mmCIF file of N, CA and C in Angstrom:
data_model
loop_
_atom_site.group_PDB
_atom_site.id
_atom_site.type_symbol
_atom_site.label_atom_id
_atom_site.label_comp_id
_atom_site.label_asym_id
_atom_site.label_seq_id
_atom_site.Cartn_x
_atom_site.Cartn_y
_atom_site.Cartn_z
ATOM 1 N N MET U 1 170.384 88.134 128.978
ATOM 2 C CA MET U 1 171.201 88.680 127.917
ATOM 3 C C MET U 1 171.776 90.027 128.342
ATOM 4 N N SER U 2 172.893 90.360 127.766
ATOM 5 C CA SER U 2 173.501 91.639 128.097
ATOM 6 C C SER U 2 172.784 92.774 127.368
ATOM 7 N N LYS U 3 172.983 93.966 127.894
ATOM 8 C CA LYS U 3 172.364 95.150 127.302
ATOM 9 C C LYS U 3 172.865 95.352 125.865
ATOM 10 N N PHE U 4 174.154 95.075 125.633
ATOM 11 C CA PHE U 4 174.723 95.210 124.292
ATOM 12 C C PHE U 4 174.004 94.290 123.308
ATOM 13 N N VAL U 5 173.823 93.042 123.688
ATOM 14 C CA VAL U 5 173.169 92.072 122.801
ATOM 15 C C VAL U 5 171.728 92.486 122.542
ATOM 16 N N ASP U 6 171.033 92.928 123.593
ATOM 17 C CA ASP U 6 169.650 93.394 123.422
ATOM 18 C C ASP U 6 169.583 94.546 122.426
ATOM 19 N N GLN U 7 170.512 95.486 122.537
ATOM 20 C CA GLN U 7 170.489 96.646 121.652
ATOM 21 C C GLN U 7 170.933 96.278 120.240
ATOM 22 N N PHE U 8 171.853 95.333 120.110
ATOM 23 C CA PHE U 8 172.220 94.883 118.770
ATOM 24 C C PHE U 8 171.023 94.205 118.117
ATOM 25 N N ASP U 9 170.284 93.417 118.899
ATOM 26 C CA ASP U 9 169.054 92.808 118.381
ATOM 27 C C ASP U 9 168.057 93.880 117.958
ATOM 28 N N MET U 10 167.979 94.965 118.726
ATOM 29 C CA MET U 10 167.086 96.065 118.380
ATOM 30 C C MET U 10 167.502 96.693 117.041
ATOM 31 N N TYR U 11 168.798 96.827 116.845
ATOM 32 C CA TYR U 11 169.322 97.367 115.584
ATOM 33 C C TYR U 11 168.915 96.460 114.413
ATOM 34 N N MET U 12 169.066 95.162 114.591
ATOM 35 C CA MET U 12 168.692 94.219 113.530
ATOM 36 C C MET U 12 167.177 94.215 113.312
ATOM 37 N N GLN U 13 166.405 94.350 114.370
ATOM 38 C CA GLN U 13 164.956 94.433 114.241
ATOM 39 C C GLN U 13 164.540 95.700 113.504
ATOM 40 N N ALA U 14 165.300 96.777 113.687
ATOM 41 C CA ALA U 14 165.019 98.016 112.946
ATOM 42 C C ALA U 14 165.184 97.767 111.447
ATOM 43 N N HIS U 15 166.249 97.044 111.071
ATOM 44 C CA HIS U 15 166.436 96.685 109.657
ATOM 45 C C HIS U 15 165.229 95.917 109.135
ATOM 46 N N GLU U 16 164.821 94.919 109.877
ATOM 47 C CA GLU U 16 163.697 94.094 109.450
ATOM 48 C C GLU U 16 162.409 94.918 109.354
ATOM 49 N N ALA U 17 162.203 95.809 110.306
ATOM 50 C CA ALA U 17 161.004 96.646 110.276
ATOM 51 C C ALA U 17 161.005 97.540 109.042
ATOM 52 N N PHE U 18 162.152 98.173 108.761
ATOM 53 C CA PHE U 18 162.235 99.033 107.573
ATOM 54 C C PHE U 18 162.016 98.220 106.301
ATOM 55 N N LYS U 19 162.645 97.057 106.212
ATOM 56 C CA LYS U 19 162.474 96.204 105.031
ATOM 57 C C LYS U 19 161.034 95.754 104.866
ATOM 58 N N GLY U 20 160.348 95.591 105.989
ATOM 59 C CA GLY U 20 158.951 95.160 105.961
ATOM 60 C C GLY U 20 157.972 96.300 105.753
ATOM 61 N N GLY U 21 158.492 97.514 105.561
ATOM 62 C CA GLY U 21 157.622 98.664 105.329
ATOM 63 C C GLY U 21 157.044 99.256 106.602
ATOM 64 N N ARG U 22 157.548 98.834 107.762
ATOM 65 C CA ARG U 22 157.065 99.351 109.037
ATOM 66 C C ARG U 22 158.032 100.433 109.528
ATOM 67 N N ASN U 23 158.002 101.583 108.836
ATOM 68 C CA ASN U 23 158.962 102.644 109.100
ATOM 69 C C ASN U 23 158.870 103.194 110.522
ATOM 70 N N ALA U 24 157.670 103.323 111.058
ATOM 71 C CA ALA U 24 157.525 103.873 112.408
ATOM 72 C C ALA U 24 158.221 102.981 113.434
ATOM 73 N N GLU U 25 158.067 101.687 113.290
ATOM 74 C CA GLU U 25 158.708 100.733 114.200
ATOM 75 C C GLU U 25 160.229 100.793 114.068
ATOM 76 N N GLY U 26 160.712 100.833 112.835
ATOM 77 C CA GLY U 26 162.156 100.922 112.602
ATOM 78 C C GLY U 26 162.741 102.222 113.115
ATOM 79 N N LEU U 27 162.022 103.309 112.893
ATOM 80 C CA LEU U 27 162.503 104.616 113.339
ATOM 81 C C LEU U 27 162.532 104.695 114.858
ATOM 82 N N LYS U 28 161.539 104.131 115.506
ATOM 83 C CA LYS U 28 161.492 104.135 116.968
ATOM 84 C C LYS U 28 162.723 103.446 117.537
ATOM 85 N N ALA U 29 163.066 102.287 117.019
ATOM 86 C CA ALA U 29 164.240 101.558 117.500
ATOM 87 C C ALA U 29 165.522 102.317 117.199
ATOM 88 N N THR U 30 165.612 102.890 116.019
ATOM 89 C CA THR U 30 166.814 103.626 115.623
ATOM 90 C C THR U 30 167.030 104.843 116.498
ATOM 91 N N LEU U 31 165.976 105.605 116.724
ATOM 92 C CA LEU U 31 166.115 106.812 117.541
ATOM 93 C C LEU U 31 166.427 106.468 118.996
ATOM 94 N N PHE U 32 165.880 105.356 119.492
ATOM 95 C CA PHE U 32 166.232 104.917 120.841
ATOM 96 C C PHE U 32 167.731 104.635 120.927
ATOM 97 N N LEU U 33 168.251 103.913 119.945
ATOM 98 C CA LEU U 33 169.679 103.579 119.955
ATOM 99 C C LEU U 33 170.548 104.829 119.867
ATOM 100 N N LEU U 34 170.129 105.790 119.057
ATOM 101 C CA LEU U 34 170.901 107.025 118.938
ATOM 102 C C LEU U 34 170.904 107.810 120.249
ATOM 103 N N ALA U 35 169.774 107.812 120.935
ATOM 104 C CA ALA U 35 169.657 108.612 122.150
ATOM 105 C C ALA U 35 170.197 107.914 123.394
ATOM 106 N N ASN U 36 169.986 106.608 123.493
ATOM 107 C CA ASN U 36 170.261 105.911 124.748
ATOM 108 C C ASN U 36 171.167 104.712 124.626
ATOM 109 N N GLY U 37 171.533 104.375 123.439
ATOM 110 C CA GLY U 37 172.132 103.069 123.251
ATOM 111 C C GLY U 37 173.613 102.963 123.457
ATOM 112 N N ILE U 38 174.009 101.761 123.838
ATOM 113 C CA ILE U 38 175.411 101.372 123.808
ATOM 114 C C ILE U 38 175.795 101.185 122.347
ATOM 115 N N VAL U 39 174.866 100.615 121.588
ATOM 116 C CA VAL U 39 175.039 100.419 120.148
ATOM 117 C C VAL U 39 174.516 101.674 119.464
ATOM 118 N N LYS U 40 175.412 102.581 119.110
ATOM 119 C CA LYS U 40 175.013 103.824 118.444
ATOM 120 C C LYS U 40 175.378 103.719 116.966
ATOM 121 N N PRO U 41 174.372 103.683 116.109
ATOM 122 C CA PRO U 41 174.662 103.554 114.672
ATOM 123 C C PRO U 41 175.488 104.732 114.151
ATOM 124 N N ASN U 42 176.501 104.417 113.343
ATOM 125 C CA ASN U 42 177.302 105.457 112.705
ATOM 126 C C ASN U 42 176.652 105.842 111.372
ATOM 127 N N ALA U 43 177.313 106.703 110.617
ATOM 128 C CA ALA U 43 176.739 107.214 109.363
ATOM 129 C C ALA U 43 176.414 106.083 108.393
ATOM 130 N N ARG U 44 177.336 105.168 108.220
ATOM 131 C CA ARG U 44 177.087 104.085 107.260
ATOM 132 C C ARG U 44 175.931 103.192 107.721
ATOM 133 N N GLU U 45 175.888 102.880 108.999
ATOM 134 C CA GLU U 45 174.816 102.032 109.512
ATOM 135 C C GLU U 45 173.457 102.718 109.387
ATOM 136 N N LEU U 46 173.418 104.026 109.629
ATOM 137 C CA LEU U 46 172.157 104.750 109.440
ATOM 138 C C LEU U 46 171.766 104.767 107.966
ATOM 139 N N TYR U 47 172.762 104.929 107.089
ATOM 140 C CA TYR U 47 172.464 104.874 105.661
ATOM 141 C C TYR U 47 171.884 103.497 105.311
ATOM 142 N N GLU U 48 172.479 102.448 105.847
ATOM 143 C CA GLU U 48 171.989 101.099 105.544
ATOM 144 C C GLU U 48 170.572 100.885 106.068
ATOM 145 N N LEU U 49 170.247 101.489 107.210
ATOM 146 C CA LEU U 49 168.869 101.433 107.698
ATOM 147 C C LEU U 49 167.942 102.172 106.738
ATOM 148 N N TRP U 50 168.390 103.342 106.269
ATOM 149 C CA TRP U 50 167.577 104.104 105.308
ATOM 150 C C TRP U 50 167.401 103.283 104.028
ATOM 151 N N GLU U 51 168.470 102.641 103.596
ATOM 152 C CA GLU U 51 168.404 101.789 102.405
ATOM 153 C C GLU U 51 167.371 100.674 102.607
ATOM 154 N N SER U 52 167.337 100.097 103.798
ATOM 155 C CA SER U 52 166.333 99.077 104.095
ATOM 156 C C SER U 52 164.928 99.650 103.952
ATOM 157 N N SER U 53 164.750 100.907 104.357
ATOM 158 C CA SER U 53 163.429 101.523 104.234
ATOM 159 C C SER U 53 163.047 101.709 102.765
ATOM 160 N N VAL U 54 164.022 101.959 101.908
ATOM 161 C CA VAL U 54 163.753 102.063 100.468
ATOM 162 C C VAL U 54 163.320 100.706 99.943
ATOM 163 N N TYR U 55 164.024 99.662 100.363
ATOM 164 C CA TYR U 55 163.655 98.305 99.935
ATOM 165 C C TYR U 55 162.278 97.914 100.473
ATOM 166 N N GLY U 56 161.875 98.533 101.586
ATOM 167 C CA GLY U 56 160.564 98.274 102.167
ATOM 168 C C GLY U 56 159.441 99.004 101.453
ATOM 169 N N GLY U 57 159.787 99.784 100.441
ATOM 170 C CA GLY U 57 158.760 100.434 99.630
ATOM 171 C C GLY U 57 158.682 101.937 99.759
ATOM 172 N N ARG U 58 159.262 102.490 100.809
ATOM 173 C CA ARG U 58 159.220 103.943 100.969
ATOM 174 C C ARG U 58 160.399 104.366 101.813
ATOM 175 N N GLY U 59 161.286 105.144 101.221
ATOM 176 C CA GLY U 59 162.429 105.645 101.979
ATOM 177 C C GLY U 59 161.951 106.522 103.124
ATOM 178 N N SER U 60 162.480 106.277 104.297
ATOM 179 C CA SER U 60 162.061 107.011 105.489
ATOM 180 C C SER U 60 162.589 108.443 105.451
ATOM 181 N N ASP U 61 161.662 109.395 105.267
ATOM 182 C CA ASP U 61 162.060 110.804 105.299
ATOM 183 C C ASP U 61 162.586 111.186 106.674
ATOM 184 N N GLU U 62 161.974 110.629 107.716
ATOM 185 C CA GLU U 62 162.401 110.942 109.083
ATOM 186 C C GLU U 62 163.832 110.484 109.332
ATOM 187 N N LEU U 63 164.172 109.314 108.862
ATOM 188 C CA LEU U 63 165.534 108.809 109.044
ATOM 189 C C LEU U 63 166.520 109.625 108.217
ATOM 190 N N PHE U 64 166.128 109.974 106.997
ATOM 191 C CA PHE U 64 166.995 110.808 106.165
ATOM 192 C C PHE U 64 167.253 112.146 106.856
ATOM 193 N N LEU U 65 166.206 112.766 107.372
ATOM 194 C CA LEU U 65 166.364 114.065 108.039
ATOM 195 C C LEU U 65 167.164 113.936 109.337
ATOM 196 N N THR U 66 167.071 112.800 109.999
ATOM 197 C CA THR U 66 167.899 112.556 111.183
ATOM 198 C C THR U 66 169.370 112.519 110.780
ATOM 199 N N MET U 67 169.683 111.824 109.689
ATOM 200 C CA MET U 67 171.071 111.778 109.202
ATOM 201 C C MET U 67 171.533 113.179 108.832
ATOM 202 N N LEU U 68 170.656 113.945 108.227
ATOM 203 C CA LEU U 68 170.990 115.310 107.846
ATOM 204 C C LEU U 68 171.261 116.154 109.085
ATOM 205 N N ASP U 69 170.370 116.072 110.076
ATOM 206 C CA ASP U 69 170.534 116.847 111.311
ATOM 207 C C ASP U 69 171.812 116.480 112.054
ATOM 208 N N LEU U 70 172.198 115.214 111.993
ATOM 209 C CA LEU U 70 173.410 114.760 112.677
ATOM 210 C C LEU U 70 174.678 115.032 111.858
ATOM 211 N N GLY U 71 174.515 115.605 110.666
ATOM 212 C CA GLY U 71 175.668 115.936 109.827
ATOM 213 C C GLY U 71 176.338 114.734 109.192
ATOM 214 N N MET U 72 175.590 113.667 108.973
ATOM 215 C CA MET U 72 176.162 112.426 108.461
ATOM 216 C C MET U 72 176.141 112.303 106.945
ATOM 217 N N ILE U 73 175.383 113.122 106.264
ATOM 218 C CA ILE U 73 175.271 113.018 104.799
ATOM 219 C C ILE U 73 176.635 113.185 104.129
ATOM 220 N N PRO U 74 177.439 114.202 104.500
ATOM 221 C CA PRO U 74 178.765 114.305 103.869
ATOM 222 C C PRO U 74 179.638 113.071 104.088
ATOM 223 N N ASP U 75 179.575 112.488 105.289
ATOM 224 C CA ASP U 75 180.374 111.281 105.563
ATOM 225 C C ASP U 75 179.946 110.129 104.662
ATOM 226 N N ILE U 76 178.648 109.991 104.468
ATOM 227 C CA ILE U 76 178.129 108.931 103.597
ATOM 228 C C ILE U 76 178.624 109.141 102.172
ATOM 229 N N LEU U 77 178.528 110.364 101.691
ATOM 230 C CA LEU U 77 178.963 110.665 100.322
ATOM 231 C C LEU U 77 180.473 110.494 100.157
ATOM 232 N N LYS U 78 181.246 110.887 101.172
ATOM 233 C CA LYS U 78 182.706 110.712 101.114
ATOM 234 C C LYS U 78 183.069 109.234 101.031
ATOM 235 N N ASP U 79 182.432 108.419 101.878
ATOM 236 C CA ASP U 79 182.722 106.984 101.865
ATOM 237 C C ASP U 79 182.318 106.344 100.542
ATOM 238 N N ALA U 80 181.189 106.773 100.000
ATOM 239 C CA ALA U 80 180.752 106.242 98.705
ATOM 240 C C ALA U 80 181.725 106.668 97.604
ATOM 241 N N LYS U 81 182.162 107.906 97.659
ATOM 242 C CA LYS U 81 183.124 108.408 96.671
ATOM 243 C C LYS U 81 184.442 107.641 96.747
ATOM 244 N N ALA U 82 184.848 107.261 97.963
ATOM 245 C CA ALA U 82 186.088 106.516 98.165
ATOM 246 C C ALA U 82 185.940 105.044 97.805
ATOM 247 N N GLY U 83 184.725 104.633 97.431
ATOM 248 C CA GLY U 83 184.492 103.261 97.020
ATOM 249 C C GLY U 83 184.290 102.284 98.168
ATOM 250 N N LYS U 84 184.020 102.801 99.363
ATOM 251 C CA LYS U 84 183.830 101.917 100.513
ATOM 252 C C LYS U 84 182.505 101.167 100.441
ATOM 253 N N PHE U 85 181.519 101.764 99.794
ATOM 254 C CA PHE U 85 180.238 101.111 99.551
ATOM 255 C C PHE U 85 179.485 101.902 98.497
ATOM 256 N N ASP U 86 178.478 101.282 97.928
ATOM 257 C CA ASP U 86 177.663 101.933 96.908
ATOM 258 C C ASP U 86 176.414 102.526 97.548
ATOM 259 N N ILE U 87 175.969 103.640 96.985
ATOM 260 C CA ILE U 87 174.728 104.229 97.472
ATOM 261 C C ILE U 87 173.668 104.111 96.389
ATOM 262 N N LEU U 88 172.427 104.107 96.819
ATOM 263 C CA LEU U 88 171.305 104.020 95.888
ATOM 264 C C LEU U 88 171.082 105.353 95.192
ATOM 265 N N SER U 89 170.580 105.286 93.973
ATOM 266 C CA SER U 89 170.255 106.518 93.253
ATOM 267 C C SER U 89 169.164 107.297 93.990
ATOM 268 N N GLU U 90 168.305 106.592 94.732
ATOM 269 C CA GLU U 90 167.264 107.265 95.513
ATOM 270 C C GLU U 90 167.866 108.196 96.570
ATOM 271 N N PHE U 91 169.034 107.825 97.087
ATOM 272 C CA PHE U 91 169.696 108.674 98.077
ATOM 273 C C PHE U 91 170.162 109.975 97.427
ATOM 274 N N VAL U 92 170.766 109.852 96.261
ATOM 275 C CA VAL U 92 171.223 111.036 95.538
ATOM 276 C C VAL U 92 170.020 111.915 95.173
ATOM 277 N N GLU U 93 168.931 111.292 94.748
ATOM 278 C CA GLU U 93 167.716 112.041 94.430
ATOM 279 C C GLU U 93 167.175 112.758 95.656
ATOM 280 N N ARG U 94 167.244 112.101 96.806
ATOM 281 C CA ARG U 94 166.752 112.712 98.050
ATOM 282 C C ARG U 94 167.613 113.896 98.443
ATOM 283 N N VAL U 95 168.936 113.775 98.276
ATOM 284 C CA VAL U 95 169.836 114.898 98.549
ATOM 285 C C VAL U 95 169.525 116.039 97.594
ATOM 286 N N ASP U 96 169.244 115.705 96.339
ATOM 287 C CA ASP U 96 168.953 116.730 95.335
ATOM 288 C C ASP U 96 167.674 117.508 95.641
ATOM 289 N N LYS U 97 166.769 116.923 96.420
ATOM 290 C CA LYS U 97 165.515 117.603 96.771
ATOM 291 C C LYS U 97 165.685 118.627 97.892
ATOM 292 N N LEU U 98 166.849 118.648 98.519
ATOM 293 C CA LEU U 98 167.102 119.604 99.599
ATOM 294 C C LEU U 98 167.207 121.010 99.030
ATOM 295 N N ASP U 99 167.026 122.008 99.888
ATOM 296 C CA ASP U 99 167.155 123.392 99.422
ATOM 297 C C ASP U 99 168.601 123.677 99.009
ATOM 298 N N GLN U 100 168.773 124.702 98.216
ATOM 299 C CA GLN U 100 170.076 125.014 97.628
ATOM 300 C C GLN U 100 171.159 125.254 98.678
ATOM 301 N N ASP U 101 170.837 125.965 99.749
ATOM 302 C CA ASP U 101 171.839 126.257 100.781
ATOM 303 C C ASP U 101 172.324 124.982 101.472
ATOM 304 N N THR U 102 171.402 124.083 101.743
ATOM 305 C CA THR U 102 171.764 122.824 102.392
ATOM 306 C C THR U 102 172.611 121.966 101.461
ATOM 307 N N LYS U 103 172.210 121.884 100.195
ATOM 308 C CA LYS U 103 173.008 121.118 99.218
ATOM 309 C C LYS U 103 174.405 121.703 99.101
ATOM 310 N N TYR U 104 174.510 123.014 99.065
ATOM 311 C CA TYR U 104 175.803 123.673 98.947
ATOM 312 C C TYR U 104 176.687 123.335 100.152
ATOM 313 N N ALA U 105 176.102 123.365 101.357
ATOM 314 C CA ALA U 105 176.871 123.047 102.569
ATOM 315 C C ALA U 105 177.350 121.597 102.538
ATOM 316 N N ILE U 106 176.491 120.699 102.069
ATOM 317 C CA ILE U 106 176.878 119.287 101.973
ATOM 318 C C ILE U 106 177.997 119.105 100.959
ATOM 319 N N LEU U 107 177.832 119.673 99.783
ATOM 320 C CA LEU U 107 178.857 119.534 98.740
ATOM 321 C C LEU U 107 180.179 120.160 99.157
ATOM 322 N N LYS U 108 180.124 121.253 99.880
ATOM 323 C CA LYS U 108 181.332 121.894 100.362
ATOM 324 C C LYS U 108 182.053 121.010 101.372
ATOM 325 N N ALA U 109 181.285 120.274 102.168
ATOM 326 C CA ALA U 109 181.871 119.386 103.173
ATOM 327 C C ALA U 109 182.457 118.122 102.547
ATOM 328 N N VAL U 110 181.970 117.757 101.363
ATOM 329 C CA VAL U 110 182.472 116.545 100.699
ATOM 330 C C VAL U 110 183.739 116.905 99.985
#
């Protein structure tokens, strides 16, 4: 199999791991793809992985903070505002738990 197909399979396995409540396994695959992959998840794909972790019973704080560190939260909110996809209320609640300065920077970017 090609490296692309292997990494796409890894991306899909990350979804399954998050949905199954195996956040460490899902996060390991996701971070590998971000660091080394041909298949590099964009903001929406990372959000969808985080959403899978919520469906798995516990939203991955590590994945959320990775999206935050990569500056992807404003992009997710912009796309949701534009109606490109819906976001979970848990995501908004998680953003609301951030410190005031971080929330202000995110809202300013949106």
